[in-house]
mmCIF file of C-alpha atoms in Angstrom:
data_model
loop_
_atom_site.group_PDB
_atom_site.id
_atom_site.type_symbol
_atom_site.label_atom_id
_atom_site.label_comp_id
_atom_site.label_asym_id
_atom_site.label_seq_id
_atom_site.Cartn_x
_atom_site.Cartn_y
_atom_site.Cartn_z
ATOM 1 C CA UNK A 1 87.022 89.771 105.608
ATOM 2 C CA UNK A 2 84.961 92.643 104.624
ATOM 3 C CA UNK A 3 86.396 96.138 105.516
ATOM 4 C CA UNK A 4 83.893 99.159 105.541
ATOM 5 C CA UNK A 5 86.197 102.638 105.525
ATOM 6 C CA UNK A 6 85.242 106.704 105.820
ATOM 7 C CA UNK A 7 84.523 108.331 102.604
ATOM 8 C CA UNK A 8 84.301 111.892 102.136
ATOM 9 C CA UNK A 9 80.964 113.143 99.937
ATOM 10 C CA UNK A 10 82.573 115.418 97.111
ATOM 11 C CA UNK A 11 79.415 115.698 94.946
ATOM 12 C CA UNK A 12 75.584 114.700 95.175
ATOM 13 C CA UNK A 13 74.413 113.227 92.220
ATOM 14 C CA UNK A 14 71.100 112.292 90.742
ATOM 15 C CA UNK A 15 69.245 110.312 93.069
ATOM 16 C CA UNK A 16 70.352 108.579 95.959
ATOM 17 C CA UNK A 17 74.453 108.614 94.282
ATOM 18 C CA UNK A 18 77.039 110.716 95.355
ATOM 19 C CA UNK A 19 80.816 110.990 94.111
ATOM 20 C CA UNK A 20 83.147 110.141 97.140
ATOM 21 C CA UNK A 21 86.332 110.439 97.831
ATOM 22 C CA UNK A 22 88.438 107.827 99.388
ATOM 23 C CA UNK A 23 92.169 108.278 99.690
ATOM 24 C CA UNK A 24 92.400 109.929 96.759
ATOM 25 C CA UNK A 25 90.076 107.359 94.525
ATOM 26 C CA UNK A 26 87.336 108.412 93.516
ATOM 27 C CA UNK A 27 84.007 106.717 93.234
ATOM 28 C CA UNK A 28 79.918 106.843 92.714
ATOM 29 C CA UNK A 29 78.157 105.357 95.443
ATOM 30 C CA UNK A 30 74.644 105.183 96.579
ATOM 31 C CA UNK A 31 73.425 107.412 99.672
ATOM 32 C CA UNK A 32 70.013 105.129 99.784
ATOM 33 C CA UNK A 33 70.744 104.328 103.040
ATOM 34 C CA UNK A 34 71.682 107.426 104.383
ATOM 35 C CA UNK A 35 69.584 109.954 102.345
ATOM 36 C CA UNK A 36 70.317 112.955 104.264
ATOM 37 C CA UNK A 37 74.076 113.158 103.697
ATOM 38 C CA UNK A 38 75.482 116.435 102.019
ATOM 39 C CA UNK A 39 78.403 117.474 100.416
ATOM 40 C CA UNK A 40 81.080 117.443 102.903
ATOM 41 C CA UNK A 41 80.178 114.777 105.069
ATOM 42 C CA UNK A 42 81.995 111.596 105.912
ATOM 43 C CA UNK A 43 80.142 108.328 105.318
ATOM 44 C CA UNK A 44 81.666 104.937 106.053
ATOM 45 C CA UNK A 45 81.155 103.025 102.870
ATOM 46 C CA UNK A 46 80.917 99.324 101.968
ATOM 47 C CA UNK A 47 81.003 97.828 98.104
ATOM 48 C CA UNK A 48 79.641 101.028 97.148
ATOM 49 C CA UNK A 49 77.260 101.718 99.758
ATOM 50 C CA UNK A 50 77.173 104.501 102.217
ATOM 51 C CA UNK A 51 76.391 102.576 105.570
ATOM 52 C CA UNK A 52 76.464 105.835 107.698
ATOM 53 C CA UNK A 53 77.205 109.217 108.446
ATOM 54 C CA UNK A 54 80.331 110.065 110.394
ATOM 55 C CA UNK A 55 82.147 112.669 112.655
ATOM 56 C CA UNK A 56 84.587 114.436 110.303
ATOM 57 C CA UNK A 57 87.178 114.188 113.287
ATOM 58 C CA UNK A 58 86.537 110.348 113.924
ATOM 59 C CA UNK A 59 86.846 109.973 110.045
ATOM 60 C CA UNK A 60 90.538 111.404 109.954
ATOM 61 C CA UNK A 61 91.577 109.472 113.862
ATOM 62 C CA UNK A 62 90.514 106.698 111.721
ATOM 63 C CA UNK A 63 92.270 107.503 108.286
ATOM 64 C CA UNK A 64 95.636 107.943 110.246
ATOM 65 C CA UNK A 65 95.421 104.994 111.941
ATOM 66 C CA UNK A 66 94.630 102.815 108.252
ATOM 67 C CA UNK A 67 97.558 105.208 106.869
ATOM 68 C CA UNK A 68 100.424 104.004 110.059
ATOM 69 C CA UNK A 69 99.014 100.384 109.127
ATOM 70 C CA UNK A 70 100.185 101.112 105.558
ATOM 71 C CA UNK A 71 96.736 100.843 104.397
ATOM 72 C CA UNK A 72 95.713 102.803 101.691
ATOM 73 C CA UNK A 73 91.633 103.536 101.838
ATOM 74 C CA UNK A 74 91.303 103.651 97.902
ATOM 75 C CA UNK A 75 93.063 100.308 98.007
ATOM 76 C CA UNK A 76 89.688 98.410 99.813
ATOM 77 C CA UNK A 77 87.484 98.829 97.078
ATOM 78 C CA UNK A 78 84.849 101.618 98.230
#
């Protein structure tokens, strides 16, 4: 099963990377597919991919519901 979760952009980096934060891990990713992301934005992210941008209040609806399931978002591997 592959699980794709919201990230939040803490840092652009060179290039298409970013540093994101996801539960509290932290990770570089790339933004290729989603070039116009800035710092701040949400991004749903998949083995260290940004698959798209999201709505910073669908991002944290979503978060809540991973954190009643007991799932931790850092825990999936961003």
């Amino acid at each position: 099963m592959c699980l794709a979760i919201p990230a939040l952009v803490v840092k652009r980096l060179e290039g298409d990377e970013a540093l994101i934060d996801a539960g509290g891990v932290r990770k570089r990713i790339s933004l290729a597919l989603v070039p116009e992301t800035v710092e701040g934005d949400y991004v749903i992210v998949h083995v260290g991919y940004a698959l798209s941008r999201l709505d910073a209040a669908e991002a944290e609806r979503t978060l809540t519901l991973f954190a009643q399931a007991g799932v931790e978002a850092g825990e999936q591997g961003a």
